[in-house]
Coordinates of C-alpha atoms and ligand atoms in Angstrom, one line a residue:
M1 CA 35.9 77.9 159.7
S2 CA 37.5 77.8 163.1
E3 CA 40.6 79.7 163.1
N4 CA 42.4 77.0 165.2
K5 CA 41.9 74.2 162.8
S6 CA 43.8 75.8 159.9
E7 CA 46.6 77.2 162.1
K8 CA 49.8 75.4 163.0
N9 CA 52.4 77.1 165.1
G10 CA 50.2 80.2 165.1
K11 CA 50.5 80.5 161.3
I12 CA 47.8 79.7 158.8
D13 CA 49.0 76.6 157.1
R14 CA 48.7 76.8 153.3
R15 CA 47.0 73.5 152.9
G16 CA 44.3 74.3 155.4
F17 CA 44.0 77.7 154.1
L18 CA 43.5 76.7 150.4
K19 CA 40.9 74.1 151.5
F20 CA 38.9 76.7 153.3
M21 CA 39.3 79.3 150.6
G22 CA 38.3 76.8 148.0
I23 CA 34.9 76.2 149.6
A24 CA 34.1 79.6 150.9
G25 CA 35.5 81.5 148.0
A26 CA 33.7 79.3 145.5
A27 CA 30.4 79.6 147.3
A28 CA 30.4 83.2 148.1
G29 CA 32.4 84.5 145.2
A30 CA 32.3 88.0 146.6
S31 CA 33.1 88.9 150.2
V32 CA 35.1 86.3 151.8
V33 CA 35.5 86.0 155.6
V34 CA 39.1 85.9 156.2
P35 CA 40.5 84.5 159.4
K36 CA 42.6 86.9 161.3
A37 CA 46.1 86.3 160.4
V38 CA 48.5 85.8 163.4
M39 CA 52.2 86.4 163.4
P40 CA 54.1 83.2 163.3
E41 CA 55.6 82.6 166.6
S42 CA 59.3 83.4 166.7
G43 CA 61.6 80.6 167.7
K44 CA 61.0 77.7 165.6
R45 CA 64.4 76.8 166.9
S46 CA 65.9 78.8 169.7
L47 CA 68.8 80.8 168.6
F48 CA 72.0 78.8 169.1
A49 CA 70.4 76.2 171.4
K50 CA 72.2 73.5 169.5
A51 CA 75.5 75.2 169.0
E52 CA 75.8 75.7 172.8
G53 CA 75.3 72.1 173.4
G54 CA 77.8 71.0 170.8
A55 CA 81.6 70.9 171.1
K56 CA 83.5 74.0 169.8
G57 CA 84.1 73.8 166.1
K58 CA 81.2 71.3 165.7
Q59 CA 78.2 73.4 165.3
D60 CA 75.2 72.0 163.8
Y61 CA 74.7 73.5 160.4
E62 CA 71.8 71.4 159.3
V63 CA 68.4 73.2 159.6
K64 CA 65.7 70.6 159.7
P65 CA 62.5 70.9 157.8
G66 CA 60.2 73.4 159.5
E67 CA 63.2 74.9 161.5
Y68 CA 64.4 78.5 161.1
D69 CA 67.9 79.8 160.3
D70 CA 69.7 81.7 163.1
Y71 CA 70.9 84.6 160.8
Y72 CA 69.7 86.5 157.8
G73 CA 72.4 86.7 155.2
F74 CA 72.0 89.8 153.0
W75 CA 73.9 89.2 149.8
S76 CA 74.9 91.7 147.1
G77 CA 73.9 90.1 143.7
G78 CA 76.8 91.6 141.8
H79 CA 75.8 92.5 138.2
S80 CA 72.5 90.6 138.6
G81 CA 71.6 94.1 140.2
E82 CA 69.7 92.5 143.1
V83 CA 70.1 91.7 146.8
R84 CA 69.5 88.2 148.1
V85 CA 68.4 87.0 151.5
I86 CA 70.0 83.7 152.3
G87 CA 69.5 81.8 155.6
I88 CA 72.5 81.1 157.7
P89 CA 73.6 78.3 158.4
S90 CA 71.3 76.5 155.9
M91 CA 72.4 78.6 152.9
R92 CA 68.8 78.4 151.7
E93 CA 67.8 81.2 149.4
L94 CA 64.8 82.9 151.2
K95 CA 64.2 85.8 148.9
R96 CA 65.6 88.0 146.1
I97 CA 65.1 91.8 146.5
P98 CA 65.1 93.4 143.1
V99 CA 67.0 96.7 143.3
F100 CA 68.7 97.9 140.1
N101 CA 67.4 95.1 137.8
I102 CA 64.1 94.5 135.9
E103 CA 62.4 91.5 137.5
C104 CA 59.3 90.1 135.9
G105 CA 58.5 87.9 138.8
T106 CA 57.5 90.7 141.1
G107 CA 57.1 93.4 138.3
W108 CA 60.1 95.5 139.6
G109 CA 60.8 97.9 136.8
I110 CA 57.4 97.3 135.3
T111 CA 55.2 99.0 137.8
N112 CA 54.9 102.7 138.1
E113 CA 56.1 102.6 141.7
S114 CA 59.5 100.9 140.8
K115 CA 59.9 102.8 137.5
K116 CA 59.8 106.1 139.4
L117 CA 62.9 104.8 141.4
L118 CA 64.7 103.3 138.5
K119 CA 64.3 106.4 136.1
G120 CA 64.8 104.3 132.9
K121 CA 68.0 102.5 134.1
T122 CA 68.0 98.8 133.6
V123 CA 71.4 97.6 134.7
G124 CA 73.2 97.7 138.1
D125 CA 76.3 96.1 139.6
T126 CA 75.9 95.7 143.4
H127 CA 79.0 95.3 145.5
H128 CA 78.5 96.1 149.1
V129 CA 75.4 95.6 151.3
H130 CA 75.5 97.0 154.8
G131 CA 72.8 97.6 157.4
S132 CA 71.9 100.8 159.3
Y133 CA 73.4 100.9 162.9
K134 CA 72.7 102.2 166.3
N135 CA 75.5 102.0 168.8
G136 CA 77.7 99.8 166.7
V137 CA 75.0 97.1 166.2
Y138 CA 72.4 96.7 163.3
D139 CA 69.2 98.5 164.1
G140 CA 67.1 96.5 161.6
K141 CA 65.9 99.4 159.8
Y142 CA 67.6 99.8 156.4
L143 CA 70.0 98.1 154.2
F144 CA 72.2 100.1 151.7
V145 CA 73.7 98.9 148.6
N146 CA 75.7 100.4 145.8
D147 CA 75.6 100.2 141.9
K148 CA 78.9 100.5 140.3
I149 CA 77.7 100.9 136.9
N150 CA 75.3 103.8 137.2
N151 CA 76.7 105.3 140.4
R152 CA 73.6 104.8 142.6
V153 CA 72.9 103.9 146.1
A154 CA 69.8 102.2 147.0
R155 CA 68.0 101.9 150.4
I156 CA 66.0 98.9 151.3
R157 CA 63.4 99.1 154.0
V158 CA 63.9 96.0 156.2
D159 CA 60.2 95.9 157.2
Y160 CA 59.1 95.3 153.7
M161 CA 62.4 94.0 152.4
E162 CA 61.9 96.3 149.5
V163 CA 63.7 99.3 148.0
D164 CA 62.3 102.7 148.9
R165 CA 64.9 105.1 147.6
I166 CA 67.6 105.2 144.9
L167 CA 70.0 108.1 144.8
E168 CA 72.1 108.8 141.8
V169 CA 75.4 110.5 142.8
P170 CA 76.9 113.0 140.3
N171 CA 80.5 113.7 139.7
I172 CA 81.8 110.1 140.3
Q173 CA 82.3 106.9 138.4
G174 CA 82.9 103.4 139.7
M175 CA 81.0 103.8 142.9
H176 CA 82.6 101.0 145.0
G177 CA 83.0 100.9 148.8
L178 CA 80.2 101.8 150.8
F179 CA 79.9 101.9 154.7
P180 CA 77.3 103.4 157.0
Q181 CA 78.2 105.4 160.2
R182 CA 78.2 102.9 163.1
Y183 CA 78.0 105.2 166.1
P184 CA 75.9 106.7 167.6
Q185 CA 73.7 105.8 164.7
T186 CA 73.7 105.8 161.0
E187 CA 73.3 109.4 159.9
W188 CA 75.8 109.4 157.2
I189 CA 77.0 106.8 154.6
A190 CA 80.5 107.0 153.3
I191 CA 80.9 106.0 149.6
N192 CA 84.1 105.6 147.5
T193 CA 84.6 105.9 143.9
E194 CA 87.0 103.6 142.1
F195 CA 87.5 105.4 138.8
Q196 CA 89.0 108.9 138.7
I197 CA 87.2 111.4 136.3
P198 CA 87.5 115.1 135.7
M199 CA 85.3 117.1 138.1
P200 CA 83.3 118.5 136.3
N201 CA 83.4 115.8 133.7
N202 CA 85.1 117.7 130.9
P203 CA 86.3 115.3 128.0
N204 CA 89.3 117.5 127.3
A205 CA 90.7 117.6 130.9
P206 CA 94.3 116.4 131.2
Q207 CA 94.8 113.1 133.0
K208 CA 96.3 114.9 136.0
E209 CA 92.9 116.5 136.6
Y210 CA 91.1 113.2 137.0
Y211 CA 90.0 112.9 140.6
G212 CA 88.4 110.5 143.0
A213 CA 85.9 111.4 145.6
H214 CA 84.7 110.3 149.1
T215 CA 80.9 110.9 149.0
I216 CA 78.8 111.5 152.1
V217 CA 75.3 110.6 151.9
D218 CA 72.5 111.5 154.4
A219 CA 71.0 108.1 155.1
E220 CA 67.6 109.2 156.2
R221 CA 67.0 111.9 153.5
M222 CA 69.0 110.0 150.9
E223 CA 70.8 113.1 149.6
V224 CA 74.4 113.9 149.0
V225 CA 75.8 115.9 151.9
C226 CA 79.1 116.6 150.2
Q227 CA 82.1 115.0 148.3
V228 CA 85.8 115.2 149.4
M229 CA 87.8 115.4 146.2
V230 CA 91.3 113.6 146.2
E231 CA 93.8 112.9 143.6
S232 CA 93.7 109.1 144.0
N233 CA 91.0 106.7 143.5
L234 CA 89.2 105.3 146.5
D235 CA 88.4 101.6 146.7
L236 CA 86.9 99.9 149.9
A237 CA 85.2 101.9 152.6
G238 CA 84.9 101.5 156.3
T239 CA 83.8 103.6 159.3
D240 CA 85.0 103.5 162.9
Y241 CA 82.9 102.8 166.1
Q242 CA 83.1 106.3 167.3
G243 CA 81.5 108.3 164.5
K244 CA 84.7 110.2 164.0
Y245 CA 86.4 108.8 160.9
S246 CA 85.7 106.9 157.7
F247 CA 88.4 105.0 155.8
A248 CA 89.2 104.4 152.2
T249 CA 91.8 102.2 150.6
S250 CA 93.3 103.7 147.4
Y251 CA 95.4 102.0 144.7
N252 CA 95.9 104.6 142.0
T253 CA 97.6 107.5 143.8
E254 CA 99.6 107.7 140.5
Q255 CA 96.5 109.0 138.7
G256 CA 97.2 106.5 136.0
V257 CA 94.9 105.5 133.2
T258 CA 96.6 102.4 132.1
I259 CA 97.3 99.4 134.2
S260 CA 101.1 99.8 134.2
E261 CA 100.6 103.5 135.4
M262 CA 98.5 102.2 138.2
L263 CA 101.1 100.0 139.4
A264 CA 104.1 102.4 139.1
A265 CA 104.3 103.7 142.7
D266 CA 105.9 101.4 145.4
H267 CA 103.1 102.3 147.9
D268 CA 99.5 103.5 148.1
Y269 CA 97.6 105.0 151.1
L270 CA 94.8 104.3 153.5
H271 CA 92.9 107.4 153.5
V272 CA 91.2 108.5 156.8
F273 CA 88.5 111.2 156.6
H274 CA 88.0 113.3 159.6
W275 CA 84.2 113.8 160.0
G276 CA 84.5 116.7 162.4
K277 CA 86.7 118.6 160.0
I278 CA 84.3 117.8 157.1
R279 CA 81.5 119.4 159.2
E280 CA 83.6 122.4 159.9
A281 CA 84.6 122.8 156.2
L282 CA 80.8 122.7 155.2
K283 CA 79.9 125.2 157.9
A284 CA 82.8 127.5 156.8
G285 CA 81.7 127.3 153.2
K286 CA 85.0 125.9 152.1
Y287 CA 83.8 124.0 149.1
K288 CA 82.8 124.5 145.4
T289 CA 79.4 123.4 144.1
I290 CA 79.7 121.1 141.1
N291 CA 76.5 119.6 139.7
G292 CA 74.6 120.6 142.7
V293 CA 77.0 118.9 145.1
K294 CA 79.3 120.6 147.7
V295 CA 82.8 119.5 146.8
I296 CA 85.6 120.0 149.3
D297 CA 89.1 120.0 148.1
G298 CA 90.8 117.2 149.9
R299 CA 94.0 116.9 147.8
T300 CA 97.4 116.6 149.4
G301 CA 98.2 120.0 151.0
K302 CA 94.9 121.5 150.3
S303 CA 93.2 120.5 153.6
D304 CA 93.6 118.7 156.8
I305 CA 90.5 116.7 156.4
V306 CA 92.4 113.7 155.0
L307 CA 95.0 111.7 156.6
R308 CA 97.1 109.4 154.3
I309 CA 98.7 106.4 155.8
P310 CA 101.2 104.7 153.6
V311 CA 100.4 101.1 153.0
P312 CA 101.9 98.6 150.6
K313 CA 100.8 99.2 146.9
N314 CA 97.4 98.5 145.6
P315 CA 95.6 97.5 148.8
H316 CA 91.9 96.3 148.7
G317 CA 89.6 95.8 151.6
V318 CA 89.6 97.8 154.9
N319 CA 87.8 96.4 157.8
V320 CA 87.4 97.6 161.4
S321 CA 87.7 95.1 164.2
P322 CA 84.6 94.7 166.4
D323 CA 86.4 96.2 169.4
G324 CA 86.9 99.4 167.3
K325 CA 90.6 99.4 167.8
Y326 CA 92.0 98.6 164.5
A327 CA 91.5 99.2 160.8
V328 CA 92.9 96.3 158.8
C329 CA 93.9 96.9 155.2
S330 CA 94.4 93.9 153.0
G331 CA 97.4 94.0 150.7
K332 CA 96.2 92.4 147.4
V333 CA 99.4 93.0 145.5
S334 CA 101.4 92.7 148.7
P335 CA 101.1 89.4 150.7
T336 CA 100.5 91.3 153.9
A337 CA 97.8 92.9 155.9
T338 CA 98.4 96.4 157.5
V339 CA 97.0 97.0 161.0
V340 CA 96.3 100.6 161.8
D341 CA 95.8 101.7 165.4
I342 CA 92.7 103.8 165.4
S343 CA 93.6 105.4 168.8
K344 CA 96.6 107.0 167.2
L345 CA 94.7 108.9 164.5
D346 CA 94.0 111.9 166.5
D347 CA 97.7 112.5 167.1
A348 CA 98.4 111.9 163.5
F349 CA 95.7 114.4 162.5
A350 CA 97.2 116.9 164.9
G351 CA 100.7 116.4 163.4
K352 CA 102.2 115.0 166.7
I353 CA 103.1 111.8 164.9
K354 CA 103.7 110.8 161.3
P355 CA 100.8 109.0 159.6
A356 CA 103.0 105.9 159.1
Q357 CA 103.3 105.7 162.9
C358 CA 99.7 104.7 163.1
V359 CA 100.6 101.3 161.6
V360 CA 101.3 98.8 164.4
A361 CA 101.7 95.6 162.4
E362 CA 102.1 94.4 158.9
P363 CA 101.7 90.5 159.1
F364 CA 102.3 88.1 156.4
I365 CA 99.1 86.5 155.1
G366 CA 99.5 84.8 151.8
L367 CA 99.3 85.7 148.1
G368 CA 96.6 88.1 147.2
P369 CA 94.8 89.1 150.5
L370 CA 91.6 90.9 149.7
H371 CA 89.1 91.2 152.7
T372 CA 89.3 90.7 156.4
T373 CA 86.6 89.7 158.8
F374 CA 86.7 89.0 162.6
D375 CA 85.6 86.4 165.1
G376 CA 85.0 88.8 168.0
R377 CA 87.7 86.9 170.0
G378 CA 90.7 88.8 168.8
N379 CA 91.2 87.0 165.6
A380 CA 91.1 88.2 162.1
I381 CA 90.3 86.0 159.1
T382 CA 91.5 87.2 155.7
S383 CA 90.4 86.0 152.2
V384 CA 93.5 85.1 150.0
F385 CA 92.7 85.3 146.3
I386 CA 95.7 83.7 144.6
D387 CA 96.3 81.1 147.2
S388 CA 92.7 80.3 147.4
T389 CA 92.6 80.3 151.3
N390 CA 91.0 81.7 154.2
V391 CA 93.8 82.7 156.8
K392 CA 92.9 83.0 160.4
W393 CA 95.3 85.1 162.4
N394 CA 95.7 86.7 165.8
I395 CA 95.8 90.5 165.8
A396 CA 97.5 90.9 169.2
K397 CA 100.2 88.3 168.2
A398 CA 100.8 90.1 165.0
I399 CA 101.4 93.4 167.0
E400 CA 103.7 91.6 169.5
A401 CA 105.6 90.0 166.7
E402 CA 106.1 93.4 164.9
K403 CA 107.4 94.9 168.2
A404 CA 109.7 91.8 168.8
G405 CA 111.4 92.3 165.5
P406 CA 112.2 90.5 162.2
E407 CA 113.4 87.3 163.8
V408 CA 110.2 86.7 165.6
K409 CA 108.1 88.1 162.8
K410 CA 109.4 85.8 160.2
K411 CA 108.1 82.7 162.1
N412 CA 104.6 84.0 161.6
P413 CA 103.4 83.4 165.2
H414 CA 100.2 85.1 164.5
I415 CA 98.9 82.5 162.0
V416 CA 96.3 80.3 163.7
D417 CA 94.9 78.3 160.8
V418 CA 94.8 78.2 156.9
L419 CA 91.8 76.8 155.1
D420 CA 91.8 75.8 151.4
I421 CA 88.7 77.1 149.7
H422 CA 87.3 76.3 146.2
Y423 CA 88.3 78.6 144.5
Q424 CA 89.6 82.1 144.3
V425 CA 87.9 84.0 147.1
G426 CA 86.9 87.6 147.1
H427 CA 85.0 88.8 150.1
I428 CA 84.6 86.7 153.3
M429 CA 82.3 87.5 156.2
A430 CA 81.7 86.2 159.6
T431 CA 78.4 86.4 161.5
M432 CA 77.7 89.9 163.0
A433 CA 81.4 90.6 162.2
E434 CA 80.8 94.3 161.2
T435 CA 79.2 95.0 164.6
K436 CA 80.5 95.1 168.1
E437 CA 78.5 91.9 168.6
A438 CA 80.7 89.8 166.3
D439 CA 80.1 86.2 167.6
G440 CA 82.5 84.1 165.7
R441 CA 80.0 81.3 164.7
W442 CA 79.9 81.1 160.9
L443 CA 81.9 82.5 158.1
V444 CA 80.9 82.6 154.4
S445 CA 83.7 82.5 151.8
L446 CA 82.4 84.1 148.5
N447 CA 84.5 82.2 146.0
K448 CA 84.6 83.7 142.6
M449 CA 85.0 80.2 140.9
S450 CA 83.5 76.8 141.4
K451 CA 85.4 75.0 138.7
D452 CA 84.8 71.3 139.4
R453 CA 82.7 71.6 142.6
F454 CA 79.3 71.0 140.9
I455 CA 77.8 69.1 138.1
N456 CA 78.5 70.8 134.8
V457 CA 76.0 73.5 133.8
G458 CA 77.9 74.8 130.8
P459 CA 80.6 77.2 130.2
L460 CA 79.2 79.8 132.7
K461 CA 79.5 78.1 136.0
P462 CA 78.0 79.1 139.3
E463 CA 80.1 80.9 142.0
N464 CA 80.7 78.8 145.1
E465 CA 80.0 80.2 148.5
Q466 CA 81.3 78.0 151.2
L467 CA 80.1 77.9 154.8
V468 CA 82.8 77.6 157.4
D469 CA 82.4 76.7 161.1
I470 CA 84.7 79.3 162.9
S471 CA 83.6 78.5 166.4
G472 CA 86.7 76.5 167.2
D473 CA 90.4 77.1 166.7
K474 CA 90.4 75.4 163.3
L475 CA 88.5 76.8 160.3
K476 CA 86.1 73.9 159.3
L477 CA 84.5 73.9 155.9
V478 CA 81.0 72.5 156.2
H479 CA 79.0 73.3 153.1
D480 CA 79.3 74.3 149.4
S481 CA 76.5 76.4 148.0
P482 CA 76.4 77.4 144.3
T483 CA 75.1 80.9 143.4
Y484 CA 74.3 82.7 140.3
I485 CA 76.0 85.9 139.0
E486 CA 77.8 87.2 141.0
P487 CA 77.8 88.0 144.7
H488 CA 80.5 90.2 146.1
D489 CA 79.7 90.8 149.7
V490 CA 77.4 89.8 152.4
I491 CA 76.5 90.6 155.9
M492 CA 74.9 88.1 158.3
V493 CA 72.6 89.4 161.0
R494 CA 71.2 87.6 163.9
R495 CA 67.6 86.6 163.4
D496 CA 66.4 88.3 166.6
I497 CA 67.5 91.7 165.3
I498 CA 65.6 91.5 161.9
E499 CA 62.7 89.2 162.5
P500 CA 60.7 91.5 164.9
K501 CA 61.0 94.3 162.3
V502 CA 59.7 92.4 159.3
K503 CA 56.1 92.9 158.5
H504 CA 53.6 90.3 157.0
R505 CA 51.6 92.9 155.2
Y506 CA 51.8 96.5 154.0
D507 CA 50.3 99.4 155.7
M508 CA 47.5 99.9 153.0
F509 CA 47.2 103.6 153.2
E510 CA 50.9 104.3 153.0
H511 CA 50.2 104.1 149.3
P512 CA 48.4 107.3 148.3
L513 CA 46.5 105.4 145.5
A514 CA 45.3 102.5 147.6
V515 CA 42.0 101.2 146.0
T516 CA 39.0 100.7 148.3
K517 CA 36.3 100.7 145.5
S518 CA 36.8 99.3 142.1
G519 CA 35.8 101.3 139.1
V520 CA 36.8 103.0 135.8
E521 CA 37.4 106.7 135.6
R522 CA 38.0 108.6 132.3
K523 CA 39.6 112.0 131.9
G524 CA 40.1 112.7 128.2
N525 CA 42.2 109.9 126.9
D526 CA 43.4 109.0 130.3
V527 CA 41.6 106.0 131.8
T528 CA 42.2 104.8 135.3
I529 CA 41.0 101.4 136.2
R530 CA 41.0 100.8 140.0
L531 CA 40.8 97.2 141.2
T532 CA 40.6 95.5 144.5
A533 CA 42.0 91.9 144.6
N534 CA 40.3 89.5 146.9
A535 CA 40.9 85.8 146.4
P536 CA 39.6 84.7 143.8
I537 CA 38.3 87.9 142.2
Y538 CA 39.4 91.3 141.1
G539 CA 36.8 94.0 141.7
L540 CA 35.8 94.2 138.1
Q541 CA 35.2 91.4 135.7
E542 CA 35.6 93.7 132.7
A543 CA 36.6 97.1 131.7
K544 CA 36.3 99.0 128.2
V545 CA 38.8 101.4 126.9
K546 CA 39.4 102.9 123.4
K547 CA 42.3 102.3 121.2
G548 CA 45.0 104.9 121.9
D549 CA 43.8 105.6 125.5
R550 CA 46.5 105.9 128.2
V551 CA 45.4 103.3 130.7
T552 CA 46.5 103.0 134.3
F553 CA 45.6 99.9 136.3
I554 CA 45.9 100.4 140.2
V555 CA 45.4 97.2 142.1
T556 CA 45.3 96.8 145.8
N557 CA 45.3 93.4 147.5
H558 CA 42.8 93.3 150.3
D559 CA 43.6 89.8 151.5
E560 CA 45.3 90.3 154.8
I561 CA 46.4 86.8 155.2
S562 CA 50.1 86.4 155.5
D563 CA 51.5 84.7 152.3
L564 CA 48.5 85.6 150.1
A565 CA 49.8 87.6 147.2
H566 CA 48.1 88.1 143.9
G567 CA 49.5 88.8 140.5
F568 CA 48.3 90.9 137.6
A569 CA 49.4 90.0 134.1
L570 CA 47.8 91.6 131.0
S571 CA 48.0 89.4 127.9
N572 CA 50.0 90.7 125.0
Y573 CA 50.7 94.0 126.8
N574 CA 54.0 92.8 128.4
I575 CA 52.7 93.5 131.9
N576 CA 53.0 91.6 135.1
F577 CA 53.4 92.3 138.7
V578 CA 52.8 90.9 142.1
I579 CA 50.6 92.5 144.8
P580 CA 51.5 91.2 148.3
P581 CA 48.9 91.5 151.1
F582 CA 47.6 95.1 151.4
A583 CA 50.0 96.4 148.8
T584 CA 49.0 98.6 146.0
R585 CA 50.8 98.5 142.6
S586 CA 50.0 100.3 139.4
V587 CA 51.0 100.3 135.8
T588 CA 50.5 102.8 132.9
F589 CA 50.5 101.9 129.2
T590 CA 48.9 102.9 125.9
A591 CA 46.1 100.6 124.7
D592 CA 47.4 100.5 121.1
K593 CA 46.0 97.1 120.1
P594 CA 42.3 96.7 119.8
G595 CA 40.6 93.5 120.8
V596 CA 39.8 91.4 123.8
Y597 CA 42.6 91.0 126.4
W598 CA 42.6 88.7 129.5
A599 CA 44.1 90.1 132.6
Y600 CA 44.9 87.3 135.0
C601 CA 46.3 86.5 138.5
T602 CA 49.8 85.1 138.2
N603 CA 50.5 84.3 141.8
F604 CA 48.8 81.1 143.0
C605 CA 46.2 82.3 145.6
H606 CA 43.3 80.0 145.7
A607 CA 41.6 76.9 144.4
L608 CA 40.0 79.2 141.9
H609 CA 43.2 81.1 141.1
L610 CA 42.9 80.2 137.4
E611 CA 39.4 81.9 137.4
M612 CA 40.8 85.1 138.9
R613 CA 40.8 87.2 135.8
M614 CA 39.0 90.0 133.9
R615 CA 38.7 91.2 130.4
L616 CA 40.1 94.5 129.0
I617 CA 38.2 95.3 125.9
V618 CA 40.0 97.7 123.7
E619 CA 37.5 99.2 121.2
A620 CA 38.9 100.2 117.9
Ligands
K7E701 CU1 86.6 92.9 146.7 CU2 83.8 95.3 144.8 CU3 84.1 94.4 147.7 CU4 84.3 92.4 145.0 S1 85.1 94.2 145.9 S2 85.6 91.0 145.8
CUA702 CU1 44.9 85.9 142.9 CU2 46.0 84.0 142.0
CA703 CA1 99.4 101.9 142.8

């Protein structure tokens, strides 16, 4: 076959490919000559070409057939336990990355490789996804996502878009806010814990000995560096653009265990953690080791690592503006946002000014402000849960009005626009907004309820994620997108940052068990069956084992063509997984049922895909 005939735009087109494989594969049966796969050319649509041509506030959100999106959206899947990849602005779902869930499509939680990471856990509640950084911008290396249920943080390799590490963090519950270091690069990840518990977790500890913690994780080693113990819970997390501080909102400084106790105080705090002082404390040995983790006492009066800036009670999100100047706390119970001037923090840590003097504005937003994002042009946009709005406001104007006094302030000169959304918004995020390259093009409003926006699918409705054009002065709603349980947060990363890093096939020998020669090996009752997979055949047509054997199948896909994955399902043995190009996957089980069992390929790969199978004969 001529390579060129079956390639379009540098990519082997599936139709031409299947035609070719149908003939060659059927005739040869064994070694198939595979055309060299070529990287699809980047730029099926030049980034922003259309947007630049159009008027402000009128970007084209339609992505035509065959065109690419401008941004990768990485979505937390809430208590589905997964991460989703959604194209922006089309809102088309491109991929699901199983993380804390069991997923029979790919075999996540079924293969030995994934089981080793999951360690028997089967549920997860992802809230916050963030990428690794270099100099304040994503470097396209990793994504990090938390699990609030089992207190784990997972790392996704961007090159394979697959989880490679999962770390379970001791001494905490309700792992919530997570934010990576932004400068000079991501060495640490700051993680907050929403529930206070005794440290160590002693059931008889009095309520006043329940603590929260700010956990620092080493991003490369995926190990806990330390925890800073505080008396309050810590909710959302942020980091600055200098590598000096991390932030945490808190809403239970009362150390309450009932809802009325948690609402008793008239204010709460934005906690600021000083990384230099954390390093000093670790070096000086100023910590206790609890469950193998170095725990620094960060309670009020016990250390100078933590600065507590009073904010209206029960705040929620904290987001740092792309210019690195401000940390914005959303009020939640208070209808305001609190703007903290980061340049004043050093003086506050040094005791030269009071922590409250770091606050430079407290503008009115609306009822129930939760999260703030930025357009990179000096504006903030805050999600407002109770009002069901996105409120765009100007940070400089809010600071000016605060200085000018109550008469000016009550006219709300900072408010630029208010957009009704549908309905009850949680997070919002603008394109590149958590980087210094915030570009103010698109915003996604992650609405917790869709109510009447879609045809009825029963009592459990989808959530509604709305795409908003933020390129003009007005916020312009352009698209509704239903999603399944239950996204919290998202980041949207320019395509040119991610796309060059993403591979079309695995590095085959990165997996220590990669199969180059099919065969059966017995050691006592342990039987290893090694299989190559080449469309449309597995390396063996049959294998025999004995009842009671512990059987391990190891399968390596030798098809290098992009998009040619095989599956491996074993009838009546509850096994299925997918093997992408050059990947190796394995599974171990006890052959406890005698008989003939067909294993077959579940991922359509060839005209003879249905014939891609083998027998496992389990002798009595
Ligand atoms: Cu507001 Cu978990 Cu980020 Cu949800 S948190 S909304
Ligand atoms: Cu291999 Cu279908
Ligand atoms: Ca409170």
